[in-house]
Amino acid sequence: MQRPVHLSGMRSDERNLRLRAKRREEPDLGKLIEWVLGIAEARHRAWLNGDPDPYGIPPPDHLTPAPC
């Protein structure tokens, strides 16, 4: 069994904090759709301007260069 790491600069209560996650019954589809469409719009705008993909995702192989 490993011993906990001691961080001397932190108070004891700060060392004991844990990440907490809240689980939902159903995902918030509105926020998910907004997030996905925002990414798609940013990628499309960059493609039209001839800029690199802002997320570093390569375009599909069949996609031709943006019209000039």
Tab-separated table of C-alpha atoms in Angstrom:
chain	number	residue	atom	x	y	z
A	1	MET	CA	0.000	0.000	0.000
A	2	GLN	CA	1.332	3.422	-0.959
A	3	ARG	CA	1.578	6.217	1.520
A	4	PRO	CA	-0.186	9.495	0.677
A	5	VAL	CA	2.009	12.230	-0.749
A	6	HIS	CA	2.706	15.020	1.705
A	7	LEU	CA	2.652	18.512	0.247
A	8	SER	CA	4.260	20.724	2.833
A	9	GLY	CA	2.854	23.963	1.413
A	10	MET	CA	-0.757	22.867	1.807
A	11	ARG	CA	-2.833	22.876	4.936
A	12	SER	CA	-4.132	19.503	6.068
A	13	ASP	CA	-7.726	20.225	5.044
A	14	GLU	CA	-6.630	21.200	1.509
A	15	ARG	CA	-4.778	17.903	1.102
A	16	ASN	CA	-7.943	15.994	1.936
A	17	LEU	CA	-10.119	17.610	-0.750
A	18	ARG	CA	-11.473	15.217	-3.342
A	19	LEU	CA	-12.850	15.825	-6.822
A	20	ARG	CA	-16.596	15.459	-6.779
A	21	ALA	CA	-18.712	14.657	-9.799
A	22	LYS	CA	-22.433	15.099	-10.102
A	23	ARG	CA	-24.177	12.386	-12.050
A	24	ARG	CA	-27.389	13.251	-13.856
A	25	GLU	CA	-30.189	10.973	-14.853
A	26	GLU	CA	-30.304	12.521	-18.335
A	27	PRO	CA	-27.600	14.600	-20.068
A	28	ASP	CA	-28.351	18.235	-20.839
A	29	LEU	CA	-28.941	17.812	-24.574
A	30	GLY	CA	-29.281	21.546	-25.163
A	31	LYS	CA	-25.782	22.238	-23.859
A	32	LEU	CA	-24.337	19.244	-25.700
A	33	ILE	CA	-25.881	20.338	-29.014
A	34	GLU	CA	-24.695	23.930	-28.484
A	35	TRP	CA	-21.149	22.667	-27.777
A	36	VAL	CA	-21.034	20.403	-30.846
A	37	LEU	CA	-22.450	23.064	-33.167
A	38	GLY	CA	-19.964	25.622	-31.834
A	39	ILE	CA	-17.068	23.307	-32.636
A	40	ALA	CA	-18.460	22.562	-36.103
A	41	GLU	CA	-18.932	26.275	-36.809
A	42	ALA	CA	-15.388	27.162	-35.717
A	43	ARG	CA	-13.926	24.369	-37.864
A	44	HIS	CA	-16.027	25.387	-40.888
A	45	ARG	CA	-15.093	29.054	-40.519
A	46	ALA	CA	-11.395	28.152	-40.362
A	47	TRP	CA	-11.753	25.914	-43.431
A	48	LEU	CA	-13.457	28.699	-45.414
A	49	ASN	CA	-10.715	31.163	-44.452
A	50	GLY	CA	-7.980	28.672	-45.363
A	51	ASP	CA	-6.784	28.587	-41.739
A	52	PRO	CA	-5.700	25.431	-39.917
A	53	ASP	CA	-8.295	23.578	-37.890
A	54	PRO	CA	-8.576	25.296	-34.470
A	55	TYR	CA	-8.830	21.899	-32.765
A	56	GLY	CA	-6.005	20.250	-34.715
A	57	ILE	CA	-8.344	17.667	-36.237
A	58	PRO	CA	-7.431	16.742	-39.816
A	59	PRO	CA	-10.180	17.182	-42.404
A	60	PRO	CA	-11.751	14.092	-43.988
A	61	ASP	CA	-9.771	12.647	-46.908
A	62	HIS	CA	-12.524	13.349	-49.420
A	63	LEU	CA	-12.815	17.055	-48.513
A	64	THR	CA	-11.485	19.380	-51.202
A	65	PRO	CA	-9.677	22.638	-50.394
A	66	ALA	CA	-11.880	25.608	-49.554
A	67	PRO	CA	-13.144	27.642	-52.514
A	68	CYS	CA	-11.281	30.905	-53.090
